[in-house]
Amino acid sequence: MMVQLDLRTKMLAACFSAVAGFVDVVGFLMTGGFFVSFMSGNSTRLGVGIAEGSSTVGVAGGLILTFMAGVVLGASVGRLAKAHKEPAILALVTGLLALALVMHGLGLGVWAVLPLALAMGAQNTVFAENGEVRVGLTYMTGTLVKFGKRLTASLWGGPPLGWLPYLLLWAGLLTGAILGALTFARFGPSALAAAVVAMLLLTMASIAADRGRLR
């Protein structure tokens, strides 16, 4: 749970969430209304597509399957990396975002969103322990529910700032989404370069922290 994490991890989670918001907006605009990290939205579109018999079934279903494959890939990399799980998964996410940028540069169009969905699935395994995700970086409904519950608890004598980590996580995603929309408006899918740079910096910071921890 967010409230049980140390300050560094909380800030990292907010940064990862911001990258997810940025990437999701870029994917949304590239596909004309589908998501690369928000699978609840894609599930809704899949249901509508099935009911209407429209081609949206293939896009929504494909993104959901790709996201799930990213979760499996990220979790597998984490298991193999063991004590170095965090930097290993972040390196994977960075590489997948870079692959999407390269695919766009090669003129592969909407196919470039597949590595984005893989990356977002993998990113959600960064804070997983014993098969359970402690912090969901791309699904904000649960985060907002926890924010509301913690806020209620604070109003009734509980920890006064127990709601703050959840607000920070949501604010990170919202900030990333705003920046993603603004950057896409100017640079189109090439805006992904900003996400690659951001994830590269976060990966380097994680590697440095990992080395310091093991000394």
PDB file of C-alpha atoms in Angstrom:
ATOM      1  CA  MET A   1       0.000   0.000   0.000  1.00  0.00           C
ATOM      2  CA  MET A   2       1.134   3.534  -0.778  1.00  0.00           C
ATOM      3  CA  VAL A   3       1.015   4.715   2.852  1.00  0.00           C
ATOM      4  CA  GLN A   4       3.471   1.994   3.912  1.00  0.00           C
ATOM      5  CA  LEU A   5       6.134   2.930   1.356  1.00  0.00           C
ATOM      6  CA  ASP A   6       9.133   5.124   2.080  1.00  0.00           C
ATOM      7  CA  LEU A   7       9.343   8.643   0.650  1.00  0.00           C
ATOM      8  CA  ARG A   8      11.679   7.661  -2.194  1.00  0.00           C
ATOM      9  CA  THR A   9       9.327   4.928  -3.379  1.00  0.00           C
ATOM     10  CA  LYS A  10       6.302   7.207  -3.158  1.00  0.00           C
ATOM     11  CA  MET A  11       8.029   9.826  -5.301  1.00  0.00           C
ATOM     12  CA  LEU A  12       9.155   7.178  -7.795  1.00  0.00           C
ATOM     13  CA  ALA A  13       5.602   5.864  -8.012  1.00  0.00           C
ATOM     14  CA  ALA A  14       4.321   9.370  -8.784  1.00  0.00           C
ATOM     15  CA  CYS A  15       6.993   9.768 -11.491  1.00  0.00           C
ATOM     16  CA  PHE A  16       6.139   6.391 -13.030  1.00  0.00           C
ATOM     17  CA  SER A  17       2.469   7.335 -12.966  1.00  0.00           C
ATOM     18  CA  ALA A  18       3.272  10.603 -14.753  1.00  0.00           C
ATOM     19  CA  VAL A  19       5.104   8.690 -17.497  1.00  0.00           C
ATOM     20  CA  ALA A  20       2.123   6.337 -17.765  1.00  0.00           C
ATOM     21  CA  GLY A  21      -0.255   9.283 -18.158  1.00  0.00           C
ATOM     22  CA  PHE A  22       1.981  10.787 -20.837  1.00  0.00           C
ATOM     23  CA  VAL A  23       2.286   7.515 -22.753  1.00  0.00           C
ATOM     24  CA  ASP A  24      -1.412   6.715 -22.462  1.00  0.00           C
ATOM     25  CA  VAL A  25      -2.370  10.065 -23.984  1.00  0.00           C
ATOM     26  CA  VAL A  26       0.058   9.563 -26.865  1.00  0.00           C
ATOM     27  CA  GLY A  27      -1.343   6.082 -27.476  1.00  0.00           C
ATOM     28  CA  PHE A  28      -4.904   7.373 -27.187  1.00  0.00           C
ATOM     29  CA  LEU A  29      -4.277  10.052 -29.801  1.00  0.00           C
ATOM     30  CA  MET A  30      -2.354   7.712 -32.097  1.00  0.00           C
ATOM     31  CA  THR A  31      -5.172   5.153 -32.133  1.00  0.00           C
ATOM     32  CA  GLY A  32      -8.071   7.580 -32.196  1.00  0.00           C
ATOM     33  CA  GLY A  33      -9.509   6.672 -28.821  1.00  0.00           C
ATOM     34  CA  PHE A  34      -7.903   3.497 -27.457  1.00  0.00           C
ATOM     35  CA  PHE A  35      -5.644   3.168 -24.431  1.00  0.00           C
ATOM     36  CA  VAL A  36      -2.240   1.598 -23.850  1.00  0.00           C
ATOM     37  CA  SER A  37      -2.417   1.611 -20.038  1.00  0.00           C
ATOM     38  CA  PHE A  38      -6.102   2.000 -19.108  1.00  0.00           C
ATOM     39  CA  MET A  39      -7.528  -1.466 -19.716  1.00  0.00           C
ATOM     40  CA  SER A  40     -10.898  -0.672 -18.120  1.00  0.00           C
ATOM     41  CA  GLY A  41     -11.504   1.764 -20.971  1.00  0.00           C
ATOM     42  CA  ASN A  42     -10.409  -0.782 -23.561  1.00  0.00           C
ATOM     43  CA  SER A  43     -12.639  -3.427 -21.959  1.00  0.00           C
ATOM     44  CA  THR A  44     -15.593  -1.061 -22.284  1.00  0.00           C
ATOM     45  CA  ARG A  45     -14.733  -0.446 -25.937  1.00  0.00           C
ATOM     46  CA  LEU A  46     -14.358  -4.187 -26.464  1.00  0.00           C
ATOM     47  CA  GLY A  47     -17.839  -4.763 -25.058  1.00  0.00           C
ATOM     48  CA  VAL A  48     -19.343  -2.070 -27.279  1.00  0.00           C
ATOM     49  CA  GLY A  49     -17.485  -3.469 -30.278  1.00  0.00           C
ATOM     50  CA  ILE A  50     -18.769  -6.980 -29.648  1.00  0.00           C
ATOM     51  CA  ALA A  51     -22.339  -5.717 -29.256  1.00  0.00           C
ATOM     52  CA  GLU A  52     -22.124  -3.659 -32.451  1.00  0.00           C
ATOM     53  CA  GLY A  53     -20.042  -6.132 -34.419  1.00  0.00           C
ATOM     54  CA  SER A  54     -17.522  -3.404 -35.219  1.00  0.00           C
ATOM     55  CA  SER A  55     -13.803  -3.521 -35.986  1.00  0.00           C
ATOM     56  CA  THR A  56     -13.011  -1.953 -32.612  1.00  0.00           C
ATOM     57  CA  VAL A  57     -13.057  -5.489 -31.204  1.00  0.00           C
ATOM     58  CA  GLY A  58      -9.706  -6.280 -32.785  1.00  0.00           C
ATOM     59  CA  VAL A  59      -8.012  -3.083 -31.602  1.00  0.00           C
ATOM     60  CA  ALA A  60      -9.344  -3.143 -28.047  1.00  0.00           C
ATOM     61  CA  GLY A  61      -8.842  -6.883 -27.654  1.00  0.00           C
ATOM     62  CA  GLY A  62      -5.351  -6.729 -29.128  1.00  0.00           C
ATOM     63  CA  LEU A  63      -4.302  -3.976 -26.739  1.00  0.00           C
ATOM     64  CA  ILE A  64      -5.685  -5.851 -23.728  1.00  0.00           C
ATOM     65  CA  LEU A  65      -3.795  -9.019 -24.699  1.00  0.00           C
ATOM     66  CA  THR A  66      -0.623  -7.024 -25.356  1.00  0.00           C
ATOM     67  CA  PHE A  67      -0.888  -5.270 -21.987  1.00  0.00           C
ATOM     68  CA  MET A  68      -1.289  -8.638 -20.262  1.00  0.00           C
ATOM     69  CA  ALA A  69       1.738  -9.957 -22.150  1.00  0.00           C
ATOM     70  CA  GLY A  70       3.637  -6.943 -20.817  1.00  0.00           C
ATOM     71  CA  VAL A  71       2.638  -7.853 -17.261  1.00  0.00           C
ATOM     72  CA  VAL A  72       3.911 -11.410 -17.776  1.00  0.00           C
ATOM     73  CA  LEU A  73       7.115 -10.115 -19.373  1.00  0.00           C
ATOM     74  CA  GLY A  74       7.748  -7.584 -16.601  1.00  0.00           C
ATOM     75  CA  ALA A  75       7.041 -10.089 -13.837  1.00  0.00           C
ATOM     76  CA  SER A  76       9.334 -12.636 -15.497  1.00  0.00           C
ATOM     77  CA  VAL A  77      12.166 -10.123 -15.824  1.00  0.00           C
ATOM     78  CA  GLY A  78      11.663  -9.194 -12.169  1.00  0.00           C
ATOM     79  CA  ARG A  79      11.928 -12.839 -11.103  1.00  0.00           C
ATOM     80  CA  LEU A  80      15.093 -13.350 -13.143  1.00  0.00           C
ATOM     81  CA  ALA A  81      16.686 -10.137 -11.857  1.00  0.00           C
ATOM     82  CA  LYS A  82      15.855 -10.996  -8.207  1.00  0.00           C
ATOM     83  CA  ALA A  83      17.512  -8.328  -6.012  1.00  0.00           C
ATOM     84  CA  HIS A  84      17.912  -6.050  -9.043  1.00  0.00           C
ATOM     85  CA  LYS A  85      14.228  -6.260  -9.991  1.00  0.00           C
ATOM     86  CA  GLU A  86      13.427  -2.537 -10.046  1.00  0.00           C
ATOM     87  CA  PRO A  87      16.197  -1.331 -12.401  1.00  0.00           C
ATOM     88  CA  ALA A  88      15.752  -4.402 -14.608  1.00  0.00           C
ATOM     89  CA  ILE A  89      12.040  -3.777 -15.129  1.00  0.00           C
ATOM     90  CA  LEU A  90      12.607  -0.064 -15.659  1.00  0.00           C
ATOM     91  CA  ALA A  91      15.262  -0.843 -18.274  1.00  0.00           C
ATOM     92  CA  LEU A  92      12.739  -3.118 -20.007  1.00  0.00           C
ATOM     93  CA  VAL A  93      10.097  -0.372 -19.995  1.00  0.00           C
ATOM     94  CA  THR A  94      12.604   2.148 -21.358  1.00  0.00           C
ATOM     95  CA  GLY A  95      13.611  -0.223 -24.141  1.00  0.00           C
ATOM     96  CA  LEU A  96       9.992  -0.876 -25.140  1.00  0.00           C
ATOM     97  CA  LEU A  97       9.221   2.845 -25.273  1.00  0.00           C
ATOM     98  CA  ALA A  98      12.327   3.356 -27.418  1.00  0.00           C
ATOM     99  CA  LEU A  99      11.163   0.517 -29.702  1.00  0.00           C
ATOM    100  CA  ALA A 100       7.803   2.255 -30.165  1.00  0.00           C
ATOM    101  CA  LEU A 101       9.609   5.457 -31.122  1.00  0.00           C
ATOM    102  CA  VAL A 102      11.767   3.585 -33.640  1.00  0.00           C
ATOM    103  CA  MET A 103       8.718   1.853 -35.117  1.00  0.00           C
ATOM    104  CA  HIS A 104       7.060   5.230 -35.566  1.00  0.00           C
ATOM    105  CA  GLY A 105      10.213   6.527 -37.252  1.00  0.00           C
ATOM    106  CA  LEU A 106      10.106   3.558 -39.637  1.00  0.00           C
ATOM    107  CA  GLY A 107       6.592   4.524 -40.684  1.00  0.00           C
ATOM    108  CA  LEU A 108       4.811   1.596 -39.026  1.00  0.00           C
ATOM    109  CA  GLY A 109       2.029   3.876 -37.862  1.00  0.00           C
ATOM    110  CA  VAL A 110      -0.438   2.569 -35.321  1.00  0.00           C
ATOM    111  CA  TRP A 111       1.539  -0.671 -34.850  1.00  0.00           C
ATOM    112  CA  ALA A 112       3.918   1.392 -32.711  1.00  0.00           C
ATOM    113  CA  VAL A 113       1.343   1.363 -29.918  1.00  0.00           C
ATOM    114  CA  LEU A 114       1.944  -2.347 -29.258  1.00  0.00           C
ATOM    115  CA  PRO A 115       5.313  -1.791 -27.527  1.00  0.00           C
ATOM    116  CA  LEU A 116       3.623   0.995 -25.570  1.00  0.00           C
ATOM    117  CA  ALA A 117       1.012  -1.406 -24.201  1.00  0.00           C
ATOM    118  CA  LEU A 118       3.747  -3.934 -23.425  1.00  0.00           C
ATOM    119  CA  ALA A 119       5.691  -1.228 -21.582  1.00  0.00           C
ATOM    120  CA  MET A 120       2.712  -0.129 -19.509  1.00  0.00           C
ATOM    121  CA  GLY A 121       1.909  -3.702 -18.542  1.00  0.00           C
ATOM    122  CA  ALA A 122       5.519  -4.283 -17.507  1.00  0.00           C
ATOM    123  CA  GLN A 123       5.667  -1.026 -15.561  1.00  0.00           C
ATOM    124  CA  ASN A 124       2.839  -2.170 -13.301  1.00  0.00           C
ATOM    125  CA  THR A 125       5.030  -5.008 -12.000  1.00  0.00           C
ATOM    126  CA  VAL A 126       7.715  -2.695 -10.558  1.00  0.00           C
ATOM    127  CA  PHE A 127       6.108  -2.620  -7.105  1.00  0.00           C
ATOM    128  CA  ALA A 128       4.793  -6.188  -7.100  1.00  0.00           C
ATOM    129  CA  GLU A 129       5.590  -8.521  -4.211  1.00  0.00           C
ATOM    130  CA  ASN A 130       4.632 -12.188  -3.858  1.00  0.00           C
ATOM    131  CA  GLY A 131       2.434 -11.964  -6.928  1.00  0.00           C
ATOM    132  CA  GLU A 132       0.486  -8.953  -5.620  1.00  0.00           C
ATOM    133  CA  VAL A 133       0.739  -5.381  -6.944  1.00  0.00           C
ATOM    134  CA  ARG A 134       1.300  -2.970  -4.056  1.00  0.00           C
ATOM    135  CA  VAL A 135       0.917   0.149  -6.199  1.00  0.00           C
ATOM    136  CA  GLY A 136      -1.158   0.301  -9.376  1.00  0.00           C
ATOM    137  CA  LEU A 137       0.560   2.867 -11.577  1.00  0.00           C
ATOM    138  CA  THR A 138      -1.950   3.090 -14.410  1.00  0.00           C
ATOM    139  CA  TYR A 139      -5.410   2.451 -12.926  1.00  0.00           C
ATOM    140  CA  MET A 140      -6.661   5.401 -10.979  1.00  0.00           C
ATOM    141  CA  THR A 141     -10.165   4.286  -9.970  1.00  0.00           C
ATOM    142  CA  GLY A 142      -8.785   2.226  -7.101  1.00  0.00           C
ATOM    143  CA  THR A 143      -6.375   5.025  -6.202  1.00  0.00           C
ATOM    144  CA  LEU A 144      -9.191   7.559  -5.980  1.00  0.00           C
ATOM    145  CA  VAL A 145     -11.279   5.169  -3.875  1.00  0.00           C
ATOM    146  CA  LYS A 146      -8.360   4.761  -1.463  1.00  0.00           C
ATOM    147  CA  PHE A 147      -7.864   8.534  -1.475  1.00  0.00           C
ATOM    148  CA  GLY A 148     -11.509   9.011  -0.527  1.00  0.00           C
ATOM    149  CA  LYS A 149     -11.361   6.387   2.216  1.00  0.00           C
ATOM    150  CA  ARG A 150      -8.165   7.836   3.697  1.00  0.00           C
ATOM    151  CA  LEU A 151      -9.629  11.341   3.528  1.00  0.00           C
ATOM    152  CA  THR A 152     -12.722  10.131   5.358  1.00  0.00           C
ATOM    153  CA  ALA A 153     -10.527   8.477   7.993  1.00  0.00           C
ATOM    154  CA  SER A 154      -8.599  11.728   8.511  1.00  0.00           C
ATOM    155  CA  LEU A 155     -11.861  13.627   9.006  1.00  0.00           C
ATOM    156  CA  TRP A 156     -12.833  11.125  11.706  1.00  0.00           C
ATOM    157  CA  GLY A 157      -9.610  11.299  13.691  1.00  0.00           C
ATOM    158  CA  GLY A 158      -7.342   9.061  11.635  1.00  0.00           C
ATOM    159  CA  PRO A 159      -3.900   9.964  10.250  1.00  0.00           C
ATOM    160  CA  PRO A 160      -4.274  13.557   9.013  1.00  0.00           C
ATOM    161  CA  LEU A 161      -2.231  13.072   5.823  1.00  0.00           C
ATOM    162  CA  GLY A 162      -2.957   9.424   5.062  1.00  0.00           C
ATOM    163  CA  TRP A 163      -4.685  10.492   1.840  1.00  0.00           C
ATOM    164  CA  LEU A 164      -1.701  12.433   0.465  1.00  0.00           C
ATOM    165  CA  PRO A 165       0.199   9.557  -1.225  1.00  0.00           C
ATOM    166  CA  TYR A 166      -2.892   8.606  -3.239  1.00  0.00           C
ATOM    167  CA  LEU A 167      -3.493  12.198  -4.276  1.00  0.00           C
ATOM    168  CA  LEU A 168       0.160  12.419  -5.330  1.00  0.00           C
ATOM    169  CA  LEU A 169      -0.169   9.283  -7.473  1.00  0.00           C
ATOM    170  CA  TRP A 170      -3.308  10.579  -9.211  1.00  0.00           C
ATOM    171  CA  ALA A 171      -1.786  14.038  -9.681  1.00  0.00           C
ATOM    172  CA  GLY A 172       1.251  12.411 -11.294  1.00  0.00           C
ATOM    173  CA  LEU A 173      -0.864  10.656 -13.902  1.00  0.00           C
ATOM    174  CA  LEU A 174      -2.919  13.783 -14.572  1.00  0.00           C
ATOM    175  CA  THR A 175       0.210  15.918 -14.973  1.00  0.00           C
ATOM    176  CA  GLY A 176       1.710  13.393 -17.355  1.00  0.00           C
ATOM    177  CA  ALA A 177      -1.511  13.289 -19.383  1.00  0.00           C
ATOM    178  CA  ILE A 178      -1.569  17.077 -19.720  1.00  0.00           C
ATOM    179  CA  LEU A 179       2.071  17.174 -20.790  1.00  0.00           C
ATOM    180  CA  GLY A 180       1.467  14.306 -23.200  1.00  0.00           C
ATOM    181  CA  ALA A 181      -1.425  16.083 -24.888  1.00  0.00           C
ATOM    182  CA  LEU A 182       0.526  19.330 -25.188  1.00  0.00           C
ATOM    183  CA  THR A 183       3.620  17.596 -26.541  1.00  0.00           C
ATOM    184  CA  PHE A 184       1.645  15.468 -28.985  1.00  0.00           C
ATOM    185  CA  ALA A 185      -0.084  18.569 -30.337  1.00  0.00           C
ATOM    186  CA  ARG A 186       3.316  19.953 -31.278  1.00  0.00           C
ATOM    187  CA  PHE A 187       5.345  16.889 -32.233  1.00  0.00           C
ATOM    188  CA  GLY A 188       2.842  14.115 -32.902  1.00  0.00           C
ATOM    189  CA  PRO A 189       3.950  10.554 -32.003  1.00  0.00           C
ATOM    190  CA  SER A 190       7.544  11.806 -31.829  1.00  0.00           C
ATOM    191  CA  ALA A 191       6.504  13.122 -28.410  1.00  0.00           C
ATOM    192  CA  LEU A 192       7.406   9.627 -27.212  1.00  0.00           C
ATOM    193  CA  ALA A 193      11.024  10.774 -27.167  1.00  0.00           C
ATOM    194  CA  ALA A 194      10.234  12.725 -23.991  1.00  0.00           C
ATOM    195  CA  ALA A 195       8.870   9.582 -22.318  1.00  0.00           C
ATOM    196  CA  VAL A 196      11.969   7.615 -23.350  1.00  0.00           C
ATOM    197  CA  VAL A 197      14.252  10.271 -21.840  1.00  0.00           C
ATOM    198  CA  ALA A 198      12.195  10.399 -18.643  1.00  0.00           C
ATOM    199  CA  MET A 199      12.274   6.616 -18.221  1.00  0.00           C
ATOM    200  CA  LEU A 200      15.989   6.517 -19.017  1.00  0.00           C
ATOM    201  CA  LEU A 201      16.681   9.020 -16.240  1.00  0.00           C
ATOM    202  CA  LEU A 202      14.483   7.072 -13.810  1.00  0.00           C
ATOM    203  CA  THR A 203      16.251   3.849 -14.747  1.00  0.00           C
ATOM    204  CA  MET A 204      19.669   5.411 -14.204  1.00  0.00           C
ATOM    205  CA  ALA A 205      18.540   6.733 -10.808  1.00  0.00           C
ATOM    206  CA  SER A 206      17.264   3.267  -9.888  1.00  0.00           C
ATOM    207  CA  ILE A 207      20.558   1.641 -10.922  1.00  0.00           C
ATOM    208  CA  ALA A 208      22.505   4.153  -8.816  1.00  0.00           C
ATOM    209  CA  ALA A 209      20.257   3.508  -5.803  1.00  0.00           C
ATOM    210  CA  ASP A 210      20.547  -0.240  -6.338  1.00  0.00           C
ATOM    211  CA  ARG A 211      24.347  -0.075  -6.333  1.00  0.00           C
ATOM    212  CA  GLY A 212      24.349   2.089  -3.207  1.00  0.00           C
ATOM    213  CA  ARG A 213      22.038  -0.333  -1.421  1.00  0.00           C
ATOM    214  CA  LEU A 214      24.255  -3.331  -2.169  1.00  0.00           C
ATOM    215  CA  ARG A 215      27.508  -1.734  -0.997  1.00  0.00           C
TER     216      ARG A 215
END
